[in-house]
Amino acid sequence: MMQKKIRVLVIDDSHFVRTMLTEILTCDDIEVIDTANDPYEAREKIKELNPDVLTLDVEMPKMNGVTFLKNLMRLRPMPVVMVSTLTEEGAPTTLESLELGAVDYFAKPKQNLMENLPLYTDQLREKVRVASKANIVATSVKKHSVGKNIGKKDIQYRPNILVAIGASTGGTEALKEVISNLPADFPPVVITQHIPPVFSSSFAKRVDQCSQMRVFEAHDGMKIKQGCVYIAPGDQHLVLKKVNYDLFCQLLDTPPVNRHRPAVDVLFDSVAELKGRHAIGCILTGMGNDGAKGLLKMKEAGAITLVQDEKTSVVWGMPRVAYEMGAADKVLPLNKIADQIIHFSALPKKA
């Protein structure tokens, strides 16, 4: 029996890019059923052809991709991969599109598009395959719980506790939900999110704006302090380094692990080794298996381990592998994770 092909509509104002994306995406399991050069044409073709996945350019005339996406997710939620140029200036717009419900984004190379775009063939096809299976309900659910723990007072935290979180596809929004619900004086949090280099700084600033804790893109040698969150920069692994009694961020340019740099496993291995039972590990939504082995190491070292459940994950890949490996103490919906992290970080109240 032949596998049903993933039917894609490519939306881009450049004829050249439409042609290139069509050639790149067309393969055994993906079919580009049509293209559109602006959102108005796209709207008619979506009604007529009912595609499985859209690729959507961010910058277009008549109506930009983000405005179109906002309307689309309100009226007809469906899997969308945003196509943007990989620049720091464009990062906030791309992150906004994930906030609005896009499953993922593909960053076009800035120079020599004709030569460089085909180098990303496997990456783009994989993003479309993941998008076709993504949980669109999870991407489009509006967050109503942000800030529910901000007023929590008089919590005594376990000495030396640290929280480590890993995420990938769908993780930028899931992380915001978790971090924005942690109190200002909460123990330190270290994070690896799969993200390109020029996006990680914008992402850290975005999370910082909606959080009581202070959120930073990690820099080499940064001291790890209470009330602070440290996010691995794109293209560098984040690990912990102990000097006397203090912990510091250390960044590594060592090879990718599980095809990723930063990799969740690299961070979790470091946390397991240096923090052991004084840690909490958590894997949120994401494609693949990165973090599962590291979470198991954390659990074996005495840490408490959590994973996000299938229903609220955009892609239940990384959490599923960790769960099936026996690495998770608890499987939780996204809106319960911050509460549980606080619960496990706190000292028991005296009777």
mmCIF file of N, CA and C in Angstrom, residues 133-244:
data_model
loop_
_atom_site.group_PDB
_atom_site.id
_atom_site.type_symbol
_atom_site.label_atom_id
_atom_site.label_comp_id
_atom_site.label_asym_id
_atom_site.label_seq_id
_atom_site.Cartn_x
_atom_site.Cartn_y
_atom_site.Cartn_z
ATOM 1 N N LYS A 133 2.466 16.135 11.363
ATOM 2 C CA LYS A 133 1.991 15.284 12.465
ATOM 3 C C LYS A 133 1.802 16.060 13.764
ATOM 4 N N ALA A 134 2.065 17.369 13.733
ATOM 5 C CA ALA A 134 2.049 18.159 14.966
ATOM 6 C C ALA A 134 0.644 18.290 15.544
ATOM 7 N N ASN A 135 0.609 18.492 16.844
ATOM 8 C CA ASN A 135 -0.644 18.695 17.568
ATOM 9 C C ASN A 135 -1.017 20.178 17.483
ATOM 10 N N ILE A 136 -1.855 20.514 16.515
ATOM 11 C CA ILE A 136 -2.187 21.922 16.266
ATOM 12 C C ILE A 136 -3.024 22.511 17.399
ATOM 13 N N VAL A 137 -3.771 21.671 18.093
ATOM 14 C CA VAL A 137 -4.525 22.158 19.257
ATOM 15 C C VAL A 137 -3.551 22.726 20.284
ATOM 16 N N ALA A 138 -2.431 22.027 20.479
ATOM 17 C CA ALA A 138 -1.436 22.481 21.461
ATOM 18 C C ALA A 138 -0.802 23.798 21.035
ATOM 19 N N THR A 139 -0.589 23.984 19.729
ATOM 20 C CA THR A 139 0.055 25.226 19.291
ATOM 21 C C THR A 139 -0.878 26.418 19.400
ATOM 22 N N SER A 140 -2.184 26.179 19.272
ATOM 23 C CA SER A 140 -3.104 27.316 19.208
ATOM 24 C C SER A 140 -3.855 27.590 20.508
ATOM 25 N N VAL A 141 -3.570 26.787 21.551
ATOM 26 C CA VAL A 141 -4.220 27.032 22.842
ATOM 27 C C VAL A 141 -3.633 28.295 23.460
ATOM 28 N N LYS A 142 -4.500 29.231 23.792
ATOM 29 C CA LYS A 142 -4.018 30.472 24.416
ATOM 30 C C LYS A 142 -3.696 30.206 25.875
ATOM 31 N N LYS A 143 -2.621 30.803 26.328
ATOM 32 C CA LYS A 143 -2.173 30.571 27.699
ATOM 33 C C LYS A 143 -2.912 31.520 28.651
ATOM 34 N N HIS A 144 -3.680 30.936 29.563
ATOM 35 C CA HIS A 144 -4.407 31.765 30.536
ATOM 36 C C HIS A 144 -3.770 31.688 31.918
ATOM 37 N N SER A 145 -2.792 30.785 32.062
ATOM 38 C CA SER A 145 -2.279 30.526 33.411
ATOM 39 C C SER A 145 -1.021 31.317 33.741
ATOM 40 N N VAL A 146 -0.527 32.112 32.792
ATOM 41 C CA VAL A 146 0.730 32.821 33.023
ATOM 42 C C VAL A 146 0.616 33.735 34.236
ATOM 43 N N GLY A 147 1.589 33.613 35.117
ATOM 44 C CA GLY A 147 1.642 34.491 36.287
ATOM 45 C C GLY A 147 0.906 33.979 37.501
ATOM 46 N N LYS A 148 0.377 32.769 37.469
ATOM 47 C CA LYS A 148 -0.452 32.310 38.592
ATOM 48 C C LYS A 148 0.355 32.086 39.877
ATOM 49 N N ASN A 149 1.675 31.881 39.739
ATOM 50 C CA ASN A 149 2.493 31.633 40.931
ATOM 51 C C ASN A 149 3.290 32.849 41.392
ATOM 52 N N ILE A 150 3.120 33.965 40.689
ATOM 53 C CA ILE A 150 3.986 35.118 40.949
ATOM 54 C C ILE A 150 3.847 35.620 42.388
ATOM 55 N N GLY A 151 2.637 35.552 42.919
ATOM 56 C CA GLY A 151 2.424 36.094 44.258
ATOM 57 C C GLY A 151 2.767 35.137 45.388
ATOM 58 N N LYS A 152 3.258 33.937 45.040
ATOM 59 C CA LYS A 152 3.552 32.960 46.098
ATOM 60 C C LYS A 152 4.681 33.465 46.991
ATOM 61 N N LYS A 153 4.416 33.456 48.282
ATOM 62 C CA LYS A 153 5.409 33.963 49.233
ATOM 63 C C LYS A 153 5.723 32.866 50.254
ATOM 64 N N ASP A 154 6.731 33.148 51.048
ATOM 65 C CA ASP A 154 7.081 32.290 52.185
ATOM 66 C C ASP A 154 7.396 30.852 51.798
ATOM 67 N N ILE A 155 7.896 30.645 50.568
ATOM 68 C CA ILE A 155 8.322 29.299 50.206
ATOM 69 C C ILE A 155 9.799 29.164 50.584
ATOM 70 N N GLN A 156 10.104 28.154 51.351
ATOM 71 C CA GLN A 156 11.503 27.852 51.677
ATOM 72 C C GLN A 156 11.974 26.773 50.696
ATOM 73 N N TYR A 157 13.042 27.072 49.950
ATOM 74 C CA TYR A 157 13.511 26.133 48.934
ATOM 75 C C TYR A 157 14.587 25.211 49.491
ATOM 76 N N ARG A 158 14.660 24.020 48.915
ATOM 77 C CA ARG A 158 15.700 23.066 49.293
ATOM 78 C C ARG A 158 17.072 23.666 49.007
ATOM 79 N N PRO A 159 18.029 23.483 49.901
ATOM 80 C CA PRO A 159 19.362 24.058 49.680
ATOM 81 C C PRO A 159 19.992 23.505 48.398
ATOM 82 N N ASN A 160 20.616 24.385 47.647
ATOM 83 C CA ASN A 160 21.416 23.998 46.464
ATOM 84 C C ASN A 160 20.626 23.368 45.328
ATOM 85 N N ILE A 161 19.305 23.526 45.324
ATOM 86 C CA ILE A 161 18.505 22.903 44.258
ATOM 87 C C ILE A 161 18.699 23.668 42.943
ATOM 88 N N LEU A 162 18.662 22.935 41.830
ATOM 89 C CA LEU A 162 18.774 23.538 40.492
ATOM 90 C C LEU A 162 17.821 22.806 39.560
ATOM 91 N N VAL A 163 17.221 23.536 38.614
ATOM 92 C CA VAL A 163 16.288 22.958 37.643
ATOM 93 C C VAL A 163 16.922 23.008 36.260
ATOM 94 N N ALA A 164 16.861 21.887 35.531
ATOM 95 C CA ALA A 164 17.370 21.826 34.153
ATOM 96 C C ALA A 164 16.227 21.416 33.231
ATOM 97 N N ILE A 165 16.046 22.169 32.131
ATOM 98 C CA ILE A 165 14.926 21.926 31.209
ATOM 99 C C ILE A 165 15.463 21.815 29.781
ATOM 100 N N GLY A 166 14.918 20.864 29.029
ATOM 101 C CA GLY A 166 15.260 20.717 27.614
ATOM 102 C C GLY A 166 14.009 20.742 26.757
ATOM 103 N N ALA A 167 14.121 21.323 25.550
ATOM 104 C CA ALA A 167 12.966 21.416 24.648
ATOM 105 C C ALA A 167 13.434 21.595 23.205
ATOM 106 N N SER A 168 12.508 21.318 22.279
ATOM 107 C CA SER A 168 12.812 21.531 20.857
ATOM 108 C C SER A 168 11.562 22.084 20.171
ATOM 109 N N THR A 169 11.025 21.399 19.161
ATOM 110 C CA THR A 169 9.881 21.916 18.404
ATOM 111 C C THR A 169 8.699 22.208 19.333
ATOM 112 N N GLY A 170 8.200 23.447 19.289
ATOM 113 C CA GLY A 170 7.116 23.869 20.174
ATOM 114 C C GLY A 170 7.620 24.358 21.521
ATOM 115 N N GLY A 171 8.916 24.260 21.745
ATOM 116 C CA GLY A 171 9.468 24.550 23.066
ATOM 117 C C GLY A 171 9.544 26.018 23.424
ATOM 118 N N THR A 172 9.646 26.900 22.437
ATOM 119 C CA THR A 172 9.771 28.319 22.795
ATOM 120 C C THR A 172 8.542 28.795 23.574
ATOM 121 N N GLU A 173 7.369 28.358 23.159
ATOM 122 C CA GLU A 173 6.145 28.753 23.867
ATOM 123 C C GLU A 173 5.963 27.960 25.160
ATOM 124 N N ALA A 174 6.306 26.673 25.128
ATOM 125 C CA ALA A 174 6.181 25.858 26.343
ATOM 126 C C ALA A 174 7.099 26.387 27.455
ATOM 127 N N LEU A 175 8.299 26.782 27.087
ATOM 128 C CA LEU A 175 9.236 27.333 28.073
ATOM 129 C C LEU A 175 8.721 28.637 28.673
ATOM 130 N N LYS A 176 8.146 29.482 27.826
ATOM 131 C CA LYS A 176 7.569 30.734 28.345
ATOM 132 C C LYS A 176 6.491 30.449 29.376
ATOM 133 N N GLU A 177 5.655 29.465 29.081
ATOM 134 C CA GLU A 177 4.573 29.091 30.007
ATOM 135 C C GLU A 177 5.143 28.649 31.356
ATOM 136 N N VAL A 178 6.198 27.841 31.324
ATOM 137 C CA VAL A 178 6.779 27.330 32.569
ATOM 138 C C VAL A 178 7.517 28.440 33.321
ATOM 139 N N ILE A 179 8.429 29.128 32.643
ATOM 140 C CA ILE A 179 9.291 30.107 33.323
ATOM 141 C C ILE A 179 8.491 31.288 33.857
ATOM 142 N N SER A 180 7.468 31.721 33.120
ATOM 143 C CA SER A 180 6.673 32.875 33.574
ATOM 144 C C SER A 180 5.846 32.553 34.813
ATOM 145 N N ASN A 181 5.760 31.280 35.162
ATOM 146 C CA ASN A 181 5.002 30.887 36.352
ATOM 147 C C ASN A 181 5.882 30.514 37.544
ATOM 148 N N LEU A 182 7.165 30.880 37.457
ATOM 149 C CA LEU A 182 8.062 30.649 38.595
ATOM 150 C C LEU A 182 8.279 31.964 39.334
ATOM 151 N N PRO A 183 8.268 31.949 40.659
ATOM 152 C CA PRO A 183 8.441 33.185 41.429
ATOM 153 C C PRO A 183 9.825 33.809 41.238
ATOM 154 N N ALA A 184 9.932 35.092 41.556
ATOM 155 C CA ALA A 184 11.159 35.859 41.323
ATOM 156 C C ALA A 184 12.370 35.301 42.069
ATOM 157 N N ASP A 185 12.144 34.731 43.251
ATOM 158 C CA ASP A 185 13.273 34.262 44.063
ATOM 159 C C ASP A 185 13.524 32.766 43.900
ATOM 160 N N PHE A 186 13.013 32.192 42.820
ATOM 161 C CA PHE A 186 13.103 30.742 42.610
ATOM 162 C C PHE A 186 14.564 30.316 42.383
ATOM 163 N N PRO A 187 14.909 29.080 42.741
ATOM 164 C CA PRO A 187 16.269 28.583 42.488
ATOM 165 C C PRO A 187 16.641 28.666 41.001
ATOM 166 N N PRO A 188 17.940 28.596 40.684
ATOM 167 C CA PRO A 188 18.374 28.783 39.298
ATOM 168 C C PRO A 188 17.845 27.711 38.343
ATOM 169 N N VAL A 189 17.649 28.142 37.098
ATOM 170 C CA VAL A 189 17.146 27.258 36.039
ATOM 171 C C VAL A 189 18.112 27.337 34.858
ATOM 172 N N VAL A 190 18.514 26.183 34.325
ATOM 173 C CA VAL A 190 19.349 26.138 33.120
ATOM 174 C C VAL A 190 18.565 25.432 32.014
ATOM 175 N N ILE A 191 18.658 25.973 30.796
ATOM 176 C CA ILE A 191 17.796 25.513 29.704
ATOM 177 C C ILE A 191 18.597 25.277 28.435
ATOM 178 N N THR A 192 18.299 24.157 27.765
ATOM 179 C CA THR A 192 18.736 23.971 26.381
ATOM 180 C C THR A 192 17.496 23.833 25.513
ATOM 181 N N GLN A 193 17.346 24.785 24.593
ATOM 182 C CA GLN A 193 16.281 24.780 23.585
ATOM 183 C C GLN A 193 16.983 24.738 22.230
ATOM 184 N N HIS A 194 16.582 23.817 21.364
ATOM 185 C CA HIS A 194 17.189 23.788 20.027
ATOM 186 C C HIS A 194 16.778 25.065 19.287
ATOM 187 N N ILE A 195 17.766 25.893 18.940
ATOM 188 C CA ILE A 195 17.465 27.207 18.349
ATOM 189 C C ILE A 195 18.696 27.692 17.582
ATOM 190 N N PRO A 196 18.514 28.398 16.465
ATOM 191 C CA PRO A 196 19.687 28.902 15.738
ATOM 192 C C PRO A 196 20.401 30.007 16.516
ATOM 193 N N PRO A 197 21.686 30.229 16.239
ATOM 194 C CA PRO A 197 22.484 31.196 17.008
ATOM 195 C C PRO A 197 21.874 32.594 17.090
ATOM 196 N N VAL A 198 21.423 33.146 15.971
ATOM 197 C CA VAL A 198 20.962 34.543 16.025
ATOM 198 C C VAL A 198 19.594 34.694 16.681
ATOM 199 N N PHE A 199 18.925 33.573 16.975
ATOM 200 C CA PHE A 199 17.601 33.656 17.604
ATOM 201 C C PHE A 199 17.660 33.570 19.126
ATOM 202 N N SER A 200 18.725 32.959 19.677
ATOM 203 C CA SER A 200 18.709 32.647 21.117
ATOM 204 C C SER A 200 18.717 33.895 21.987
ATOM 205 N N SER A 201 19.407 34.944 21.551
ATOM 206 C CA SER A 201 19.432 36.180 22.330
ATOM 207 C C SER A 201 18.044 36.819 22.380
ATOM 208 N N SER A 202 17.378 36.905 21.212
ATOM 209 C CA SER A 202 16.014 37.454 21.161
ATOM 210 C C SER A 202 15.050 36.616 21.989
ATOM 211 N N PHE A 203 15.231 35.308 21.938
ATOM 212 C CA PHE A 203 14.357 34.415 22.695
ATOM 213 C C PHE A 203 14.512 34.645 24.193
ATOM 214 N N ALA A 204 15.761 34.773 24.661
ATOM 215 C CA ALA A 204 16.005 35.019 26.091
ATOM 216 C C ALA A 204 15.350 36.332 26.526
ATOM 217 N N LYS A 205 15.465 37.363 25.694
ATOM 218 C CA LYS A 205 14.847 38.659 26.023
ATOM 219 C C LYS A 205 13.328 38.533 26.076
ATOM 220 N N ARG A 206 12.777 37.758 25.164
ATOM 221 C CA ARG A 206 11.318 37.580 25.096
ATOM 222 C C ARG A 206 10.794 36.881 26.347
ATOM 223 N N VAL A 207 11.510 35.849 26.802
ATOM 224 C CA VAL A 207 11.096 35.134 28.011
ATOM 225 C C VAL A 207 11.276 36.041 29.232
ATOM 226 N N ASP A 208 12.351 36.820 29.239
ATOM 227 C CA ASP A 208 12.617 37.734 30.351
ATOM 228 C C ASP A 208 11.473 38.732 30.535
ATOM 229 N N GLN A 209 10.907 39.196 29.421
ATOM 230 C CA GLN A 209 9.846 40.216 29.477
ATOM 231 C C GLN A 209 8.574 39.703 30.145
ATOM 232 N N CYS A 210 8.343 38.383 30.098
ATOM 233 C CA CYS A 210 7.090 37.873 30.677
ATOM 234 C C CYS A 210 7.342 37.092 31.969
ATOM 235 N N SER A 211 8.531 37.232 32.546
ATOM 236 C CA SER A 211 8.880 36.443 33.734
ATOM 237 C C SER A 211 9.287 37.320 34.908
ATOM 238 N N GLN A 212 9.066 36.806 36.112
ATOM 239 C CA GLN A 212 9.546 37.470 37.315
ATOM 240 C C GLN A 212 11.029 37.168 37.549
ATOM 241 N N MET A 213 11.445 35.974 37.182
ATOM 242 C CA MET A 213 12.862 35.648 37.252
ATOM 243 C C MET A 213 13.618 36.433 36.174
ATOM 244 N N ARG A 214 14.921 36.611 36.355
ATOM 245 C CA ARG A 214 15.739 37.270 35.343
ATOM 246 C C ARG A 214 16.236 36.199 34.364
ATOM 247 N N VAL A 215 16.046 36.447 33.082
ATOM 248 C CA VAL A 215 16.364 35.434 32.061
ATOM 249 C C VAL A 215 17.510 35.942 31.186
ATOM 250 N N PHE A 216 18.535 35.111 31.023
ATOM 251 C CA PHE A 216 19.720 35.490 30.251
ATOM 252 C C PHE A 216 20.031 34.455 29.177
ATOM 253 N N GLU A 217 20.582 34.914 28.070
ATOM 254 C CA GLU A 217 21.313 33.998 27.201
ATOM 255 C C GLU A 217 22.631 33.723 27.926
ATOM 256 N N ALA A 218 22.957 32.452 28.124
ATOM 257 C CA ALA A 218 24.143 32.106 28.913
ATOM 258 C C ALA A 218 25.423 32.555 28.215
ATOM 259 N N HIS A 219 26.352 33.070 29.007
ATOM 260 C CA HIS A 219 27.692 33.402 28.523
ATOM 261 C C HIS A 219 28.702 32.598 29.318
ATOM 262 N N ASP A 220 29.813 32.293 28.692
ATOM 263 C CA ASP A 220 30.848 31.511 29.355
ATOM 264 C C ASP A 220 31.325 32.224 30.621
ATOM 265 N N GLY A 221 31.343 31.503 31.742
ATOM 266 C CA GLY A 221 31.835 32.078 32.991
ATOM 267 C C GLY A 221 30.784 32.787 33.823
ATOM 268 N N MET A 222 29.510 32.835 33.336
ATOM 269 C CA MET A 222 28.440 33.463 34.129
ATOM 270 C C MET A 222 28.198 32.659 35.403
ATOM 271 N N LYS A 223 28.143 33.345 36.539
ATOM 272 C CA LYS A 223 27.842 32.657 37.806
ATOM 273 C C LYS A 223 26.358 32.329 37.854
ATOM 274 N N ILE A 224 26.037 31.122 38.288
ATOM 275 C CA ILE A 224 24.648 30.661 38.362
ATOM 276 C C ILE A 224 24.071 31.053 39.715
ATOM 277 N N LYS A 225 23.024 31.898 39.671
ATOM 278 C CA LYS A 225 22.469 32.476 40.903
ATOM 279 C C LYS A 225 20.976 32.202 41.027
ATOM 280 N N GLN A 226 20.512 32.264 42.283
ATOM 281 C CA GLN A 226 19.073 32.153 42.558
ATOM 282 C C GLN A 226 18.340 33.295 41.863
ATOM 283 N N GLY A 227 17.109 33.004 41.396
ATOM 284 C CA GLY A 227 16.302 34.031 40.736
ATOM 285 C C GLY A 227 16.666 34.257 39.284
ATOM 286 N N CYS A 228 17.553 33.413 38.723
ATOM 287 C CA CYS A 228 18.020 33.613 37.349
ATOM 288 C C CYS A 228 17.837 32.358 36.499
ATOM 289 N N VAL A 229 17.588 32.589 35.212
ATOM 290 C CA VAL A 229 17.423 31.528 34.211
ATOM 291 C C VAL A 229 18.505 31.725 33.155
ATOM 292 N N TYR A 230 19.150 30.628 32.743
ATOM 293 C CA TYR A 230 20.240 30.699 31.767
ATOM 294 C C TYR A 230 19.896 29.803 30.577
ATOM 295 N N ILE A 231 19.790 30.410 29.385
ATOM 296 C CA ILE A 231 19.418 29.679 28.167
ATOM 297 C C ILE A 231 20.660 29.487 27.293
ATOM 298 N N ALA A 232 20.900 28.254 26.886
ATOM 299 C CA ALA A 232 22.061 27.955 26.037
ATOM 300 C C ALA A 232 21.989 28.763 24.747
ATOM 301 N N PRO A 233 23.097 29.388 24.339
ATOM 302 C CA PRO A 233 23.085 30.097 23.061
ATOM 303 C C PRO A 233 23.040 29.104 21.907
ATOM 304 N N GLY A 234 22.453 29.506 20.776
ATOM 305 C CA GLY A 234 22.459 28.641 19.605
ATOM 306 C C GLY A 234 23.886 28.319 19.207
ATOM 307 N N ASP A 235 24.123 27.077 18.867
ATOM 308 C CA ASP A 235 25.412 26.609 18.355
ATOM 309 C C ASP A 235 26.497 26.417 19.415
ATOM 310 N N GLN A 236 26.138 26.454 20.707
ATOM 311 C CA GLN A 236 27.108 26.098 21.749
ATOM 312 C C GLN A 236 26.417 25.263 22.822
ATOM 313 N N HIS A 237 27.077 24.192 23.239
ATOM 314 C CA HIS A 237 26.560 23.390 24.344
ATOM 315 C C HIS A 237 26.711 24.165 25.649
ATOM 316 N N LEU A 238 25.727 24.025 26.530
ATOM 317 C CA LEU A 238 25.797 24.603 27.874
ATOM 318 C C LEU A 238 26.009 23.478 28.882
ATOM 319 N N VAL A 239 27.026 23.634 29.731
ATOM 320 C CA VAL A 239 27.252 22.697 30.847
ATOM 321 C C VAL A 239 27.516 23.502 32.116
ATOM 322 N N LEU A 240 27.472 22.805 33.251
ATOM 323 C CA LEU A 240 27.802 23.439 34.527
ATOM 324 C C LEU A 240 29.282 23.242 34.833
ATOM 325 N N LYS A 241 29.866 24.230 35.463
ATOM 326 C CA LYS A 241 31.257 24.128 35.921
ATOM 327 C C LYS A 241 31.299 24.541 37.385
ATOM 328 N N LYS A 242 31.916 23.729 38.213
ATOM 329 C CA LYS A 242 31.974 24.026 39.647
ATOM 330 C C LYS A 242 33.351 24.595 40.001
ATOM 331 N N VAL A 243 33.358 25.729 40.676
ATOM 332 C CA VAL A 243 34.597 26.323 41.187
ATOM 333 C C VAL A 243 34.377 26.576 42.676
ATOM 334 N N ASN A 244 35.137 25.840 43.514
ATOM 335 C CA ASN A 244 34.911 25.849 44.962
ATOM 336 C C ASN A 244 33.461 25.458 45.242
#
